[in-house]
């Protein structure tokens, strides 16, 4: 397997380690929100992860023959704006019609507060 493909698999490792946090978030939100609101937030999060991960894989595979710095440049040029756009879209879609939208940061603060 090519080293660029290994590099492209790194976000998969992130998703695996982020999965328990997402389950904890879901359990916390079940106390406050309806199942439809929770499902909407979960599906939006999953869709954004698929878009970002898919874009990263495409960029890595397409710039495989370029040097490391050129690959990093193209990744930053494409993924950073895409990340901020999807984050903005997620917050906008999740908040539209949902005054009880809860962000990951709010859940993290709540979990941290409970652990103390």
mmCIF file of N, CA and C in Angstrom:
data_model
loop_
_atom_site.group_PDB
_atom_site.id
_atom_site.type_symbol
_atom_site.label_atom_id
_atom_site.label_comp_id
_atom_site.label_asym_id
_atom_site.label_seq_id
_atom_site.Cartn_x
_atom_site.Cartn_y
_atom_site.Cartn_z
ATOM 1 N N UNK A 1 0.840 -1.176 0.000
ATOM 2 C CA UNK A 1 0.000 0.000 0.000
ATOM 3 C C UNK A 1 0.885 1.240 0.000
ATOM 4 N N UNK A 2 0.471 2.246 -0.688
ATOM 5 C CA UNK A 2 1.233 3.470 -0.812
ATOM 6 C C UNK A 2 1.153 4.298 0.478
ATOM 7 N N UNK A 3 2.208 5.062 0.774
ATOM 8 C CA UNK A 3 2.227 5.868 2.000
ATOM 9 C C UNK A 3 1.161 6.949 1.980
ATOM 10 N N UNK A 4 0.811 7.454 0.803
ATOM 11 C CA UNK A 4 -0.232 8.480 0.742
ATOM 12 C C UNK A 4 -1.585 7.898 1.123
ATOM 13 N N UNK A 5 -1.800 6.643 0.796
ATOM 14 C CA UNK A 5 -3.046 6.017 1.194
ATOM 15 C C UNK A 5 -3.084 5.810 2.709
ATOM 16 N N UNK A 6 -1.949 5.459 3.292
ATOM 17 C CA UNK A 6 -1.880 5.385 4.762
ATOM 18 C C UNK A 6 -2.202 6.738 5.376
ATOM 19 N N UNK A 7 -1.651 7.794 4.799
ATOM 20 C CA UNK A 7 -1.919 9.145 5.295
ATOM 21 C C UNK A 7 -3.405 9.466 5.162
ATOM 22 N N UNK A 8 -4.012 9.009 4.094
ATOM 23 C CA UNK A 8 -5.429 9.237 3.890
ATOM 24 C C UNK A 8 -6.311 8.497 4.874
ATOM 25 N N UNK A 9 -5.773 7.469 5.502
ATOM 26 C CA UNK A 9 -6.543 6.701 6.487
ATOM 27 C C UNK A 9 -6.509 7.319 7.887
ATOM 28 N N UNK A 10 -5.675 8.333 8.101
ATOM 29 C CA UNK A 10 -5.586 8.968 9.422
ATOM 30 C C UNK A 10 -6.929 9.520 9.925
ATOM 31 N N UNK A 11 -7.731 10.165 9.073
ATOM 32 C CA UNK A 11 -9.027 10.635 9.579
ATOM 33 C C UNK A 11 -9.929 9.501 10.049
ATOM 34 N N UNK A 12 -9.752 8.328 9.478
ATOM 35 C CA UNK A 12 -10.522 7.181 9.929
ATOM 36 C C UNK A 12 -10.177 6.841 11.381
ATOM 37 N N UNK A 13 -8.915 6.969 11.732
ATOM 38 C CA UNK A 13 -8.494 6.762 13.120
ATOM 39 C C UNK A 13 -9.170 7.790 14.023
ATOM 40 N N UNK A 14 -9.215 9.046 13.550
ATOM 41 C CA UNK A 14 -9.888 10.100 14.322
ATOM 42 C C UNK A 14 -11.361 9.743 14.531
ATOM 43 N N UNK A 15 -12.031 9.303 13.473
ATOM 44 C CA UNK A 15 -13.444 8.972 13.590
ATOM 45 C C UNK A 15 -13.674 7.818 14.553
ATOM 46 N N UNK A 16 -12.764 6.864 14.565
ATOM 47 C CA UNK A 16 -12.892 5.735 15.486
ATOM 48 C C UNK A 16 -12.773 6.204 16.938
ATOM 49 N N UNK A 17 -11.816 7.110 17.197
ATOM 50 C CA UNK A 17 -11.656 7.613 18.558
ATOM 51 C C UNK A 17 -12.723 8.638 18.929
ATOM 52 N N UNK A 18 -13.335 9.289 17.945
ATOM 53 C CA UNK A 18 -14.389 10.269 18.212
ATOM 54 C C UNK A 18 -15.742 9.600 18.405
ATOM 55 N N UNK A 19 -15.883 8.374 17.959
ATOM 56 C CA UNK A 19 -17.154 7.670 18.044
ATOM 57 C C UNK A 19 -17.687 7.555 19.476
ATOM 58 N N UNK A 20 -16.861 7.201 20.489
ATOM 59 C CA UNK A 20 -17.397 7.150 21.858
ATOM 60 C C UNK A 20 -17.915 8.508 22.341
ATOM 61 N N UNK A 21 -17.238 9.587 21.936
ATOM 62 C CA UNK A 21 -17.716 10.917 22.304
ATOM 63 C C UNK A 21 -19.085 11.181 21.679
ATOM 64 N N UNK A 22 -19.260 10.790 20.438
ATOM 65 C CA UNK A 22 -20.540 11.003 19.772
ATOM 66 C C UNK A 22 -21.646 10.183 20.429
ATOM 67 N N UNK A 23 -21.326 8.984 20.886
ATOM 68 C CA UNK A 23 -22.321 8.180 21.608
ATOM 69 C C UNK A 23 -22.689 8.823 22.942
ATOM 70 N N UNK A 24 -21.689 9.340 23.648
ATOM 71 C CA UNK A 24 -21.952 10.032 24.917
ATOM 72 C C UNK A 24 -22.793 11.281 24.671
ATOM 73 N N UNK A 25 -22.484 11.997 23.607
ATOM 74 C CA UNK A 25 -23.264 13.184 23.258
ATOM 75 C C UNK A 25 -24.711 12.794 22.993
ATOM 76 N N UNK A 26 -24.896 11.710 22.285
ATOM 77 C CA UNK A 26 -26.243 11.253 21.966
ATOM 78 C C UNK A 26 -27.015 10.889 23.234
ATOM 79 N N UNK A 27 -26.346 10.215 24.178
ATOM 80 C CA UNK A 27 -27.014 9.851 25.443
ATOM 81 C C UNK A 27 -27.404 11.096 26.230
ATOM 82 N N UNK A 28 -26.543 12.101 26.248
ATOM 83 C CA UNK A 28 -26.857 13.342 26.964
ATOM 84 C C UNK A 28 -28.026 14.053 26.296
ATOM 85 N N UNK A 29 -27.985 14.123 24.974
ATOM 86 C CA UNK A 29 -29.039 14.833 24.251
ATOM 87 C C UNK A 29 -30.383 14.132 24.354
ATOM 88 N N UNK A 30 -30.391 12.812 24.559
ATOM 89 C CA UNK A 30 -31.655 12.080 24.678
ATOM 90 C C UNK A 30 -32.466 12.553 25.873
ATOM 91 N N UNK A 31 -31.807 13.136 26.845
ATOM 92 C CA UNK A 31 -32.510 13.640 28.024
ATOM 93 C C UNK A 31 -33.242 14.948 27.732
ATOM 94 N N UNK A 32 -32.790 15.679 26.720
ATOM 95 C CA UNK A 32 -33.290 17.030 26.506
ATOM 96 C C UNK A 32 -34.041 17.222 25.188
ATOM 97 N N UNK A 33 -33.687 16.453 24.165
ATOM 98 C CA UNK A 33 -34.234 16.683 22.835
ATOM 99 C C UNK A 33 -35.050 15.489 22.362
ATOM 100 N N UNK A 34 -35.840 15.728 21.341
ATOM 101 C CA UNK A 34 -36.623 14.631 20.761
ATOM 102 C C UNK A 34 -35.721 13.741 19.905
ATOM 103 N N UNK A 35 -36.199 12.562 19.634
ATOM 104 C CA UNK A 35 -35.415 11.622 18.819
ATOM 105 C C UNK A 35 -35.188 12.161 17.407
ATOM 106 N N UNK A 36 -36.154 12.897 16.866
ATOM 107 C CA UNK A 36 -35.982 13.476 15.529
ATOM 108 C C UNK A 36 -34.860 14.506 15.509
ATOM 109 N N UNK A 37 -34.796 15.350 16.527
ATOM 110 C CA UNK A 37 -33.734 16.355 16.599
ATOM 111 C C UNK A 37 -32.366 15.696 16.749
ATOM 112 N N UNK A 38 -32.298 14.659 17.551
ATOM 113 C CA UNK A 38 -31.030 13.952 17.749
ATOM 114 C C UNK A 38 -30.607 13.265 16.460
ATOM 115 N N UNK A 39 -31.557 12.645 15.769
ATOM 116 C CA UNK A 39 -31.245 11.967 14.512
ATOM 117 C C UNK A 39 -30.781 12.975 13.463
ATOM 118 N N UNK A 40 -31.421 14.135 13.410
ATOM 119 C CA UNK A 40 -31.009 15.171 12.460
ATOM 120 C C UNK A 40 -29.580 15.608 12.727
ATOM 121 N N UNK A 41 -29.253 15.876 13.985
ATOM 122 C CA UNK A 41 -27.895 16.296 14.320
ATOM 123 C C UNK A 41 -26.891 15.192 14.003
ATOM 124 N N UNK A 42 -27.237 13.953 14.299
ATOM 125 C CA UNK A 42 -26.325 12.837 14.037
ATOM 126 C C UNK A 42 -26.095 12.641 12.546
ATOM 127 N N UNK A 43 -27.150 12.724 11.768
ATOM 128 C CA UNK A 43 -27.021 12.538 10.317
ATOM 129 C C UNK A 43 -26.245 13.697 9.684
ATOM 130 N N UNK A 44 -26.466 14.910 10.174
ATOM 131 C CA UNK A 44 -25.688 16.051 9.674
ATOM 132 C C UNK A 44 -24.211 15.854 9.984
ATOM 133 N N UNK A 45 -23.906 15.439 11.201
ATOM 134 C CA UNK A 45 -22.510 15.219 11.582
ATOM 135 C C UNK A 45 -21.893 14.127 10.709
ATOM 136 N N UNK A 46 -22.605 13.038 10.521
ATOM 137 C CA UNK A 46 -22.092 11.934 9.716
ATOM 138 C C UNK A 46 -21.889 12.359 8.259
ATOM 139 N N UNK A 47 -22.835 13.093 7.710
ATOM 140 C CA UNK A 47 -22.709 13.576 6.336
ATOM 141 C C UNK A 47 -21.510 14.479 6.152
ATOM 142 N N UNK A 48 -21.287 15.364 7.094
ATOM 143 C CA UNK A 48 -20.131 16.265 7.021
ATOM 144 C C UNK A 48 -18.835 15.475 7.123
ATOM 145 N N UNK A 49 -18.787 14.475 7.989
ATOM 146 C CA UNK A 49 -17.579 13.662 8.111
ATOM 147 C C UNK A 49 -17.285 12.920 6.814
ATOM 148 N N UNK A 50 -18.333 12.423 6.165
ATOM 149 C CA UNK A 50 -18.153 11.711 4.895
ATOM 150 C C UNK A 50 -17.634 12.656 3.815
ATOM 151 N N UNK A 51 -18.190 13.869 3.755
ATOM 152 C CA UNK A 51 -17.730 14.851 2.764
ATOM 153 C C UNK A 51 -16.269 15.214 3.005
ATOM 154 N N UNK A 52 -15.926 15.516 4.251
ATOM 155 C CA UNK A 52 -14.546 15.913 4.551
ATOM 156 C C UNK A 52 -13.565 14.764 4.318
ATOM 157 N N UNK A 53 -13.907 13.580 4.765
ATOM 158 C CA UNK A 53 -13.027 12.432 4.606
ATOM 159 C C UNK A 53 -12.876 12.061 3.135
ATOM 160 N N UNK A 54 -13.971 12.075 2.405
ATOM 161 C CA UNK A 54 -13.912 11.773 0.986
ATOM 162 C C UNK A 54 -13.072 12.780 0.220
ATOM 163 N N UNK A 55 -13.226 14.046 0.557
ATOM 164 C CA UNK A 55 -12.423 15.090 -0.083
ATOM 165 C C UNK A 55 -10.949 14.910 0.235
ATOM 166 N N UNK A 56 -10.638 14.598 1.475
ATOM 167 C CA UNK A 56 -9.243 14.372 1.845
ATOM 168 C C UNK A 56 -8.651 13.215 1.053
ATOM 169 N N UNK A 57 -9.383 12.116 0.956
ATOM 170 C CA UNK A 57 -8.877 10.968 0.196
ATOM 171 C C UNK A 57 -8.646 11.318 -1.272
ATOM 172 N N UNK A 58 -9.571 12.054 -1.856
ATOM 173 C CA UNK A 58 -9.413 12.445 -3.253
ATOM 174 C C UNK A 58 -8.190 13.339 -3.423
ATOM 175 N N UNK A 59 -8.022 14.323 -2.540
ATOM 176 C CA UNK A 59 -6.867 15.219 -2.637
ATOM 177 C C UNK A 59 -5.568 14.439 -2.464
ATOM 178 N N UNK A 60 -5.516 13.557 -1.494
ATOM 179 C CA UNK A 60 -4.292 12.778 -1.251
ATOM 180 C C UNK A 60 -3.979 11.880 -2.444
ATOM 181 N N UNK A 61 -4.972 11.214 -2.973
ATOM 182 C CA UNK A 61 -4.726 10.319 -4.101
ATOM 183 C C UNK A 61 -4.382 11.078 -5.386
ATOM 184 N N UNK A 62 -4.983 12.241 -5.580
ATOM 185 C CA UNK A 62 -4.704 13.011 -6.786
ATOM 186 C C UNK A 62 -3.355 13.724 -6.739
ATOM 187 N N UNK A 63 -2.885 14.054 -5.550
ATOM 188 C CA UNK A 63 -1.594 14.744 -5.430
ATOM 189 C C UNK A 63 -0.488 13.784 -5.018
ATOM 190 N N UNK A 64 -0.718 12.508 -5.186
ATOM 191 C CA UNK A 64 0.232 11.479 -4.788
ATOM 192 C C UNK A 64 1.591 11.654 -5.449
ATOM 193 N N UNK A 65 1.602 12.052 -6.712
ATOM 194 C CA UNK A 65 2.866 12.178 -7.431
ATOM 195 C C UNK A 65 3.573 13.507 -7.174
ATOM 196 N N UNK A 66 2.928 14.439 -6.490
ATOM 197 C CA UNK A 66 3.558 15.720 -6.150
ATOM 198 C C UNK A 66 4.393 15.568 -4.883
ATOM 199 N N UNK A 67 5.176 16.553 -4.588
ATOM 200 C CA UNK A 67 5.973 16.542 -3.368
ATOM 201 C C UNK A 67 5.112 16.749 -2.134
ATOM 202 N N UNK A 68 5.716 16.522 -0.982
ATOM 203 C CA UNK A 68 5.019 16.648 0.295
ATOM 204 C C UNK A 68 4.444 18.039 0.496
ATOM 205 N N UNK A 69 5.221 19.075 0.200
ATOM 206 C CA UNK A 69 4.769 20.445 0.426
ATOM 207 C C UNK A 69 3.625 20.818 -0.503
ATOM 208 N N UNK A 70 3.681 20.367 -1.742
ATOM 209 C CA UNK A 70 2.586 20.655 -2.673
ATOM 210 C C UNK A 70 1.307 19.933 -2.257
ATOM 211 N N UNK A 71 1.453 18.724 -1.783
ATOM 212 C CA UNK A 71 0.288 17.984 -1.293
ATOM 213 C C UNK A 71 -0.327 18.704 -0.091
ATOM 214 N N UNK A 72 0.521 19.131 0.844
ATOM 215 C CA UNK A 72 0.035 19.853 2.022
ATOM 216 C C UNK A 72 -0.630 21.170 1.615
ATOM 217 N N UNK A 73 -0.052 21.852 0.628
ATOM 218 C CA UNK A 73 -0.638 23.106 0.149
ATOM 219 C C UNK A 73 -2.038 22.870 -0.409
ATOM 220 N N UNK A 74 -2.198 21.859 -1.263
ATOM 221 C CA UNK A 74 -3.499 21.579 -1.849
ATOM 222 C C UNK A 74 -4.500 21.110 -0.803
ATOM 223 N N UNK A 75 -4.019 20.354 0.172
ATOM 224 C CA UNK A 75 -4.915 19.935 1.246
ATOM 225 C C UNK A 75 -5.422 21.143 2.018
ATOM 226 N N UNK A 76 -4.512 22.043 2.367
ATOM 227 C CA UNK A 76 -4.911 23.240 3.117
ATOM 228 C C UNK A 76 -5.824 24.125 2.276
ATOM 229 N N UNK A 77 -5.489 24.289 1.013
ATOM 230 C CA UNK A 77 -6.266 25.159 0.136
ATOM 231 C C UNK A 77 -7.690 24.643 -0.059
ATOM 232 N N UNK A 78 -7.860 23.349 -0.112
ATOM 233 C CA UNK A 78 -9.191 22.777 -0.358
ATOM 234 C C UNK A 78 -9.920 22.454 0.940
ATOM 235 N N UNK A 79 -9.232 21.849 1.889
ATOM 236 C CA UNK A 79 -9.923 21.337 3.084
ATOM 237 C C UNK A 79 -10.259 22.399 4.122
ATOM 238 N N UNK A 80 -9.413 23.392 4.295
ATOM 239 C CA UNK A 80 -9.701 24.412 5.323
ATOM 240 C C UNK A 80 -10.985 25.173 4.997
ATOM 241 N N UNK A 81 -11.140 25.719 3.784
ATOM 242 C CA UNK A 81 -12.422 26.383 3.491
ATOM 243 C C UNK A 81 -13.609 25.415 3.530
ATOM 244 N N UNK A 82 -13.389 24.190 3.071
ATOM 245 C CA UNK A 82 -14.465 23.200 3.095
ATOM 246 C C UNK A 82 -14.875 22.880 4.529
ATOM 247 N N UNK A 83 -13.892 22.780 5.422
ATOM 248 C CA UNK A 83 -14.206 22.515 6.826
ATOM 249 C C UNK A 83 -15.049 23.644 7.420
ATOM 250 N N UNK A 84 -14.625 24.886 7.212
ATOM 251 C CA UNK A 84 -15.370 26.010 7.780
ATOM 252 C C UNK A 84 -16.756 26.141 7.149
ATOM 253 N N UNK A 85 -16.865 25.847 5.860
ATOM 254 C CA UNK A 85 -18.168 25.897 5.199
ATOM 255 C C UNK A 85 -19.101 24.816 5.739
ATOM 256 N N UNK A 86 -18.597 23.604 5.917
ATOM 257 C CA UNK A 86 -19.451 22.534 6.435
ATOM 258 C C UNK A 86 -19.799 22.761 7.899
ATOM 259 N N UNK A 87 -18.869 23.333 8.669
ATOM 260 C CA UNK A 87 -19.157 23.647 10.068
ATOM 261 C C UNK A 87 -20.252 24.699 10.155
ATOM 262 N N UNK A 88 -20.149 25.735 9.324
ATOM 263 C CA UNK A 88 -21.174 26.773 9.298
ATOM 264 C C UNK A 88 -22.503 26.185 8.866
ATOM 265 N N UNK A 89 -22.483 25.333 7.822
ATOM 266 C CA UNK A 89 -23.700 24.716 7.330
ATOM 267 C C UNK A 89 -24.334 23.817 8.389
ATOM 268 N N UNK A 90 -23.499 23.049 9.096
ATOM 269 C CA UNK A 90 -24.013 22.172 10.152
ATOM 270 C C UNK A 90 -24.723 22.991 11.226
ATOM 271 N N UNK A 91 -24.082 24.055 11.675
ATOM 272 C CA UNK A 91 -24.689 24.874 12.726
ATOM 273 C C UNK A 91 -25.961 25.551 12.230
ATOM 274 N N UNK A 92 -25.946 26.023 10.998
ATOM 275 C CA UNK A 92 -27.128 26.687 10.453
ATOM 276 C C UNK A 92 -28.280 25.706 10.310
ATOM 277 N N UNK A 93 -28.011 24.535 9.749
ATOM 278 C CA UNK A 93 -29.074 23.549 9.544
ATOM 279 C C UNK A 93 -29.572 22.977 10.866
ATOM 280 N N UNK A 94 -28.662 22.752 11.789
ATOM 281 C CA UNK A 94 -29.065 22.175 13.069
ATOM 282 C C UNK A 94 -29.867 23.180 13.893
ATOM 283 N N UNK A 95 -29.520 24.451 13.776
ATOM 284 C CA UNK A 95 -30.234 25.466 14.558
ATOM 285 C C UNK A 95 -31.545 25.885 13.930
ATOM 286 N N UNK A 96 -31.698 25.711 12.629
ATOM 287 C CA UNK A 96 -32.944 26.137 11.983
ATOM 288 C C UNK A 96 -34.080 25.252 12.481
ATOM 289 N N UNK A 97 -35.022 25.865 13.116
ATOM 290 C CA UNK A 97 -36.141 25.116 13.653
ATOM 291 C C UNK A 97 -35.798 24.331 14.903
ATOM 292 N N UNK A 98 -34.606 24.523 15.445
ATOM 293 C CA UNK A 98 -34.181 23.795 16.638
ATOM 294 C C UNK A 98 -33.539 24.771 17.619
ATOM 295 N N UNK A 99 -34.351 25.400 18.454
ATOM 296 C CA UNK A 99 -33.780 26.352 19.413
ATOM 297 C C UNK A 99 -32.926 25.674 20.482
ATOM 298 N N UNK A 100 -33.021 24.357 20.583
ATOM 299 C CA UNK A 100 -32.272 23.621 21.599
ATOM 300 C C UNK A 100 -31.021 22.973 21.036
ATOM 301 N N UNK A 101 -30.477 23.509 19.934
ATOM 302 C CA UNK A 101 -29.270 22.943 19.343
ATOM 303 C C UNK A 101 -28.135 22.951 20.363
ATOM 304 N N UNK A 102 -27.435 21.832 20.461
ATOM 305 C CA UNK A 102 -26.331 21.703 21.407
ATOM 306 C C UNK A 102 -25.062 21.363 20.626
ATOM 307 N N UNK A 103 -24.047 22.195 20.776
ATOM 308 C CA UNK A 103 -22.804 21.964 20.043
ATOM 309 C C UNK A 103 -21.928 20.963 20.793
ATOM 310 N N UNK A 104 -20.899 20.465 20.093
ATOM 311 C CA UNK A 104 -19.952 19.546 20.707
ATOM 312 C C UNK A 104 -19.246 20.201 21.889
ATOM 313 N N UNK A 105 -18.948 21.487 21.775
ATOM 314 C CA UNK A 105 -18.262 22.186 22.859
ATOM 315 C C UNK A 105 -19.125 22.232 24.122
ATOM 316 N N UNK A 106 -20.423 22.454 23.937
ATOM 317 C CA UNK A 106 -21.317 22.485 25.085
ATOM 318 C C UNK A 106 -21.400 21.111 25.754
ATOM 319 N N UNK A 107 -21.463 20.063 24.960
ATOM 320 C CA UNK A 107 -21.514 18.702 25.508
ATOM 321 C C UNK A 107 -20.215 18.400 26.234
ATOM 322 N N UNK A 108 -19.079 18.776 25.643
ATOM 323 C CA UNK A 108 -17.785 18.530 26.276
ATOM 324 C C UNK A 108 -17.703 19.246 27.626
ATOM 325 N N UNK A 109 -18.157 20.487 27.696
ATOM 326 C CA UNK A 109 -18.145 21.226 28.963
ATOM 327 C C UNK A 109 -19.034 20.532 29.995
ATOM 328 N N UNK A 110 -20.197 20.044 29.539
ATOM 329 C CA UNK A 110 -21.120 19.371 30.442
ATOM 330 C C UNK A 110 -20.512 18.079 30.976
ATOM 331 N N UNK A 111 -19.902 17.291 30.100
ATOM 332 C CA UNK A 111 -19.286 16.029 30.518
ATOM 333 C C UNK A 111 -18.121 16.308 31.452
ATOM 334 N N UNK A 112 -17.314 17.309 31.138
ATOM 335 C CA UNK A 112 -16.177 17.657 31.980
ATOM 336 C C UNK A 112 -16.659 18.116 33.356
ATOM 337 N N UNK A 113 -17.749 18.892 33.392
ATOM 338 C CA UNK A 113 -18.316 19.368 34.649
ATOM 339 C C UNK A 113 -18.809 18.190 35.490
ATOM 340 N N UNK A 114 -19.448 17.210 34.851
ATOM 341 C CA UNK A 114 -19.934 16.037 35.576
ATOM 342 C C UNK A 114 -18.812 15.173 36.121
ATOM 343 N N UNK A 115 -17.687 15.148 35.420
ATOM 344 C CA UNK A 115 -16.545 14.333 35.864
ATOM 345 C C UNK A 115 -15.837 14.943 37.055
ATOM 346 N N UNK A 116 -15.972 16.256 37.220
ATOM 347 C CA UNK A 116 -15.267 16.929 38.335
ATOM 348 C C UNK A 116 -15.973 16.792 39.637
#
